[in-house]
Tab-separated table of C-alpha atoms in Angstrom:
chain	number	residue	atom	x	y	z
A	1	UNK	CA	-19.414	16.285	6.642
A	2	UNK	CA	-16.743	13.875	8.618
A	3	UNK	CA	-13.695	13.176	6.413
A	4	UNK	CA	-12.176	9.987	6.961
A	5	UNK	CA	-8.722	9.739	5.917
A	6	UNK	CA	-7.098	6.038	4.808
A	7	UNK	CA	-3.750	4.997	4.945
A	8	UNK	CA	-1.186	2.297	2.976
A	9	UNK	CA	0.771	0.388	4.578
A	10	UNK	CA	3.616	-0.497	1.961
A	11	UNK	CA	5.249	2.283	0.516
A	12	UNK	CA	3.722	4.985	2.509
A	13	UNK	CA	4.124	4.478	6.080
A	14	UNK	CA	6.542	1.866	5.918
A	15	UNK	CA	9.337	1.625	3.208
A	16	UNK	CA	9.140	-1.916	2.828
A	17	UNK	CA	9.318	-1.728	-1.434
A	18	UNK	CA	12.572	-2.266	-1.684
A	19	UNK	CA	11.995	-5.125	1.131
A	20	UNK	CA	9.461	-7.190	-0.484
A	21	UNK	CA	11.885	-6.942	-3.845
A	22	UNK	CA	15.035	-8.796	-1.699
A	23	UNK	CA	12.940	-10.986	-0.470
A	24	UNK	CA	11.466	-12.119	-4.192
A	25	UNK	CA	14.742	-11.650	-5.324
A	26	UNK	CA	15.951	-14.079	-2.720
A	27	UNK	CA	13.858	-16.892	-4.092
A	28	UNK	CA	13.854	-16.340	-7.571
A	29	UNK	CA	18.021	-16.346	-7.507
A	30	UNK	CA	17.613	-19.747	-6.363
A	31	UNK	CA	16.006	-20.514	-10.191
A	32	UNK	CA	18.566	-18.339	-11.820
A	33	UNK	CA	16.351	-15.545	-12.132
A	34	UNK	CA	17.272	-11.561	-11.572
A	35	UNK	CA	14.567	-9.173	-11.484
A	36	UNK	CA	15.926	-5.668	-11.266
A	37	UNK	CA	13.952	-2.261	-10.161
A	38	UNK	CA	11.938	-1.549	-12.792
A	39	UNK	CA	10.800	-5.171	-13.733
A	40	UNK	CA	9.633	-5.522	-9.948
A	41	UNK	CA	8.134	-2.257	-10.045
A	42	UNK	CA	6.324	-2.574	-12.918
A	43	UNK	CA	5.181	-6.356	-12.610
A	44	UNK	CA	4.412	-6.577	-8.569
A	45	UNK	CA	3.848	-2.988	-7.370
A	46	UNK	CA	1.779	-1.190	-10.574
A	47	UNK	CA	-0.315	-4.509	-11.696
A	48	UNK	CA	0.080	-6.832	-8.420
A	49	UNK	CA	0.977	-10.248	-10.449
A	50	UNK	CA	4.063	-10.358	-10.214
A	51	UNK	CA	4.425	-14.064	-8.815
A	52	UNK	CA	2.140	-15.112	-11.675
A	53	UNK	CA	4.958	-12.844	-14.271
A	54	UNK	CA	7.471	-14.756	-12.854
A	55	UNK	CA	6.519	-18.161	-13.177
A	56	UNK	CA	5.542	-17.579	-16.898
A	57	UNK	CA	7.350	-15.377	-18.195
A	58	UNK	CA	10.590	-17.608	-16.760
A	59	UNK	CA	9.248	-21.077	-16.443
A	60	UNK	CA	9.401	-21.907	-12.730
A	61	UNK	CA	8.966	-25.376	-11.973
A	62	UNK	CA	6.702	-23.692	-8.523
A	63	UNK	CA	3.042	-21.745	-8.979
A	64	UNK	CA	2.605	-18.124	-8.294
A	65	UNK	CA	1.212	-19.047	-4.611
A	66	UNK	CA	4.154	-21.650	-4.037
A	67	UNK	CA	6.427	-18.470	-4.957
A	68	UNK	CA	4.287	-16.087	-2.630
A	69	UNK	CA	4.548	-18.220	0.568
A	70	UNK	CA	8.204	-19.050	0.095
A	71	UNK	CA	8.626	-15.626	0.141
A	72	UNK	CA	7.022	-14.333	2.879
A	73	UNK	CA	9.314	-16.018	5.564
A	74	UNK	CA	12.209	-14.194	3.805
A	75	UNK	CA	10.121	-10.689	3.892
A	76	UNK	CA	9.154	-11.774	7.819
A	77	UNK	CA	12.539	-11.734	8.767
A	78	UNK	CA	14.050	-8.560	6.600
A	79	UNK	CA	11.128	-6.818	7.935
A	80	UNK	CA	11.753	-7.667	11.315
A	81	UNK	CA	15.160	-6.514	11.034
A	82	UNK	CA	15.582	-3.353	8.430
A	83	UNK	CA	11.788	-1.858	8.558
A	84	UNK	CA	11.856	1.822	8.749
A	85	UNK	CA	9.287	4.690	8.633
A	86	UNK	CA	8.838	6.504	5.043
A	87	UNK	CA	9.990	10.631	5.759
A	88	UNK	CA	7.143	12.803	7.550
A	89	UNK	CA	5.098	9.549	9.065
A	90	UNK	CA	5.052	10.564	12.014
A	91	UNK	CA	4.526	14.348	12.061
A	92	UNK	CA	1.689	13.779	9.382
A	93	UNK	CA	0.034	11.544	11.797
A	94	UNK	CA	0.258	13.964	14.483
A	95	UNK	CA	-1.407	16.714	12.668
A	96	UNK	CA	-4.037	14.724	10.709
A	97	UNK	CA	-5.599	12.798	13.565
A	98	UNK	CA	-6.706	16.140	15.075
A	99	UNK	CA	-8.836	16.072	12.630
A	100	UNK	CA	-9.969	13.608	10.604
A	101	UNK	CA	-10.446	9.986	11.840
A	102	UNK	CA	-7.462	7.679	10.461
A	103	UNK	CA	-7.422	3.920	9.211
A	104	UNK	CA	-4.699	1.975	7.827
A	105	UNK	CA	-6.341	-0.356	4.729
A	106	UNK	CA	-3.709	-2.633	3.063
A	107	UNK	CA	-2.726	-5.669	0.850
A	108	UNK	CA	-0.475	-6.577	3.821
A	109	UNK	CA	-1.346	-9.451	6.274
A	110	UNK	CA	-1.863	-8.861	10.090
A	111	UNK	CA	1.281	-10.167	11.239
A	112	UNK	CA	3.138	-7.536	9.403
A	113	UNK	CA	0.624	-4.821	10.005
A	114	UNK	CA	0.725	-5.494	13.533
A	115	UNK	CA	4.321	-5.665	13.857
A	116	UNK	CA	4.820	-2.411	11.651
A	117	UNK	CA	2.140	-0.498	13.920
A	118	UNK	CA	3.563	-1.723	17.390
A	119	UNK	CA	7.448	-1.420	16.545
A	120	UNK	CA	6.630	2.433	15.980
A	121	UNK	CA	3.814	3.392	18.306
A	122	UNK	CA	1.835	4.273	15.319
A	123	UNK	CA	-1.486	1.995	16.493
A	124	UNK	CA	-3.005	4.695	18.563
A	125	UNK	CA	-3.196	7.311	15.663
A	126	UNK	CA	-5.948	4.690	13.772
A	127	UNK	CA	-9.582	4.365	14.434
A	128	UNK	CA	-9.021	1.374	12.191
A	129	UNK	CA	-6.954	-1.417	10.658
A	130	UNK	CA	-7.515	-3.445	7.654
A	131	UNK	CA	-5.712	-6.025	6.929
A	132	UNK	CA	-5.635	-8.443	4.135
A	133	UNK	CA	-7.933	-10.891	6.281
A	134	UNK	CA	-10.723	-8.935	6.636
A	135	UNK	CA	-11.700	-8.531	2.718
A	136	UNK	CA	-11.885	-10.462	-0.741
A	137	UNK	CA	-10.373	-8.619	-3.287
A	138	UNK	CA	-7.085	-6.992	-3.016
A	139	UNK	CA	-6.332	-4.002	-4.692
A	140	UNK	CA	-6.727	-2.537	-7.317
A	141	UNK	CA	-10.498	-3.850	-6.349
A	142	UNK	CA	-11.628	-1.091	-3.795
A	143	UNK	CA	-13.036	-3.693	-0.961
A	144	UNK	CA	-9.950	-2.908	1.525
A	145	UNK	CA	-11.250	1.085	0.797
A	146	UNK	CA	-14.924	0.517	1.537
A	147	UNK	CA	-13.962	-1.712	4.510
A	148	UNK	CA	-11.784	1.537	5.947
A	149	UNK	CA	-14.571	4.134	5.164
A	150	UNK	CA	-16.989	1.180	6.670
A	151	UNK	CA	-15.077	0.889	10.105
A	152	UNK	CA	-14.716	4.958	10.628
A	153	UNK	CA	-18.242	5.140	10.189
A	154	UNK	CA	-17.974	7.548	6.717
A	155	UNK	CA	-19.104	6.973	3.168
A	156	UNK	CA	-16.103	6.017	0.910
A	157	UNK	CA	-16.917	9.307	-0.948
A	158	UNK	CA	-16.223	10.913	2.640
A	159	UNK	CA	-12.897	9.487	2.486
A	160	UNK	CA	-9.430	10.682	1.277
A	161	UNK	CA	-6.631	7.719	0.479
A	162	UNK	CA	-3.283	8.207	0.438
A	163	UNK	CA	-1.155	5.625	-1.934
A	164	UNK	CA	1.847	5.361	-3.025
A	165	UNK	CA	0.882	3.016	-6.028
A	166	UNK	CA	-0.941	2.854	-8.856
A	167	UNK	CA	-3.085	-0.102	-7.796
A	168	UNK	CA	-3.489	1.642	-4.998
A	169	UNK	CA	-4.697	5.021	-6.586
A	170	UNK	CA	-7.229	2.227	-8.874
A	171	UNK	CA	-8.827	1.290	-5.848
A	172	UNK	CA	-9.468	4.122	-4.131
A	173	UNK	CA	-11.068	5.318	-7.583
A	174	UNK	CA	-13.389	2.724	-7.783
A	175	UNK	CA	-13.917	3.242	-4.381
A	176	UNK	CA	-15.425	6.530	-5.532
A	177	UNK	CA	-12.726	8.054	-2.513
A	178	UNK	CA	-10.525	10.602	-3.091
A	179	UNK	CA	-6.787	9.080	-3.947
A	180	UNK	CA	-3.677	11.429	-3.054
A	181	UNK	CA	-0.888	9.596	-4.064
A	182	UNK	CA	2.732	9.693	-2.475
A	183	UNK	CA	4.903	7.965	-5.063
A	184	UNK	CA	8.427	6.578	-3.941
A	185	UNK	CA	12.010	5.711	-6.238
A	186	UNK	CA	9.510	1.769	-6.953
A	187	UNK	CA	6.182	3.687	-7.734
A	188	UNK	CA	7.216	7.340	-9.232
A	189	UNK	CA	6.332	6.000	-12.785
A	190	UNK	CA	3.232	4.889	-12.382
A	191	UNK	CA	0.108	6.268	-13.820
A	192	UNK	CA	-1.898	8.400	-11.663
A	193	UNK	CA	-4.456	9.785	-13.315
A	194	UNK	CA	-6.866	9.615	-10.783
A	195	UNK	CA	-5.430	11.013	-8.223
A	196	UNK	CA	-6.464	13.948	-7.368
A	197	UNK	CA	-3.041	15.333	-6.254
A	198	UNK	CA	0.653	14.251	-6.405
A	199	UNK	CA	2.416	15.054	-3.409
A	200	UNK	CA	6.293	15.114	-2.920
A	201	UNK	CA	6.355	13.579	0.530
A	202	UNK	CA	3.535	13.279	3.572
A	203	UNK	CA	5.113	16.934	4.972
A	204	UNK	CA	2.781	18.210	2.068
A	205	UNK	CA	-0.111	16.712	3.263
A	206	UNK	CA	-1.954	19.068	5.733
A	207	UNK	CA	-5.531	19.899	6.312
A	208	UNK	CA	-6.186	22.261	4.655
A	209	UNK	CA	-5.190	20.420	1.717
A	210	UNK	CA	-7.651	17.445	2.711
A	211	UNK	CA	-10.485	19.370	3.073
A	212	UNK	CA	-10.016	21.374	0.054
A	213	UNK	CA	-9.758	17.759	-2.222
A	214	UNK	CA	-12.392	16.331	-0.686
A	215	UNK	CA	-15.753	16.994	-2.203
A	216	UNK	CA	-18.360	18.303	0.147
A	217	UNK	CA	-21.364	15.953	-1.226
A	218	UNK	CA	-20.090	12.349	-2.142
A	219	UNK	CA	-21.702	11.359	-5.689
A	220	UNK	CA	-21.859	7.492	-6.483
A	221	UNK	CA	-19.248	5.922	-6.725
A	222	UNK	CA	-17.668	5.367	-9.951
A	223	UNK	CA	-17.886	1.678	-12.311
């Protein structure tokens, strides 16, 4: 059986957490609002509503989408200037496409995608690249997952994911994938319960260690 393995963008190729936080942060200051770590990490990584949070929970005169697309400028530009690789990208990369085919599947638009991929020579290590564009439901729905598994030309229950969230982790469950989750200082208190392993870094994750999570015969996916 071909294993396809599926990559995050945010949090586990790129570390961009912290990014998208200054770049809220940026906005909401302008409303007299301060939302520190574990507030952002809790509200926008682990349930993905943050905007919505925000203008609630602190009365914004703007809607959650107003919020998002002031925003995104702000993260454009930060991006474009401070983006970095998360530790052991590049060597995991290197030893994984070898042998499994590799796809990027994320809540990120193209723009970003594209620029993260072609400022580190990282697009010729993926078979395939999902962007927000090219599916309905973001995560933790698992559409972005089947769309991966779909484009490598594997079952989802073929596939291993590797998140750093627990949104993330949610969708490649009821993807009926395999989740391995890579938590970072925004995402290591988030539940993950269906992962199927907890790594320290991407220098733990090897083959060997792929093929012996992945389950030989693919059941249906869960509900």
């Amino acid at each position: 059986m071909q294993i396809g393995l599926v990559f995050d963008l945010d949090g586990v190729l790129i570390d961009s957490e912290g990014l998208q936080h200054r770049a809220y942060g940026a906005i909401l200051e302008r409303y007299g609002v301060r939302v520190d770590k574990a507030e952002y990490a809790d509200r926008w990584i682990r349930t993905g509503t943050g905007p919505e949070y925000a203008v609630a929970r602190y009365g914004l005169p703007i809607s959650a989408e107003e919020l998002r697309a002031m925003k995104a400028p702000i993260y454009h530009e930060i991006l474009r200037a401070e983006a970095r690789l998360m530790p052991g990208v590049e060597a995991a990369l290197d030893r994984l496409r070898v042998r499994f085919p590799l796809a990027v599947a994320t809540n990120s638009g193209a723009p970003d995608t594209d620029y993260v991929l072609d400022r580190f020579g990282l697009r010729g290590a993926f078979a395939a690249v999902i962007t927000r564009e090219r599916y309905v439901h973001p995560k933790p729905a698992p559409d972005c997952i089947v769309a991966a598994a779909e484009a490598l030309g594997v079952a989802p229950a073929a596939c291993a994911v590797i998140e750093d969230s627990q949104r993330g982790v949610g969708a490649a469950h009821r993807a009926g994938a395999t989740a391995i989750a890579v938590p970072n200082e925004y995402t290591d208190k988030s539940d993950f319960s269906f992962a199927a392993a907890i790594l320290g870094s991407l220098d733990e994750l090897t083959v060997p260690l792929v093929e012996a999570l992945v389950p030989r015969r693919g059941g249906r996916p869960p509900r």
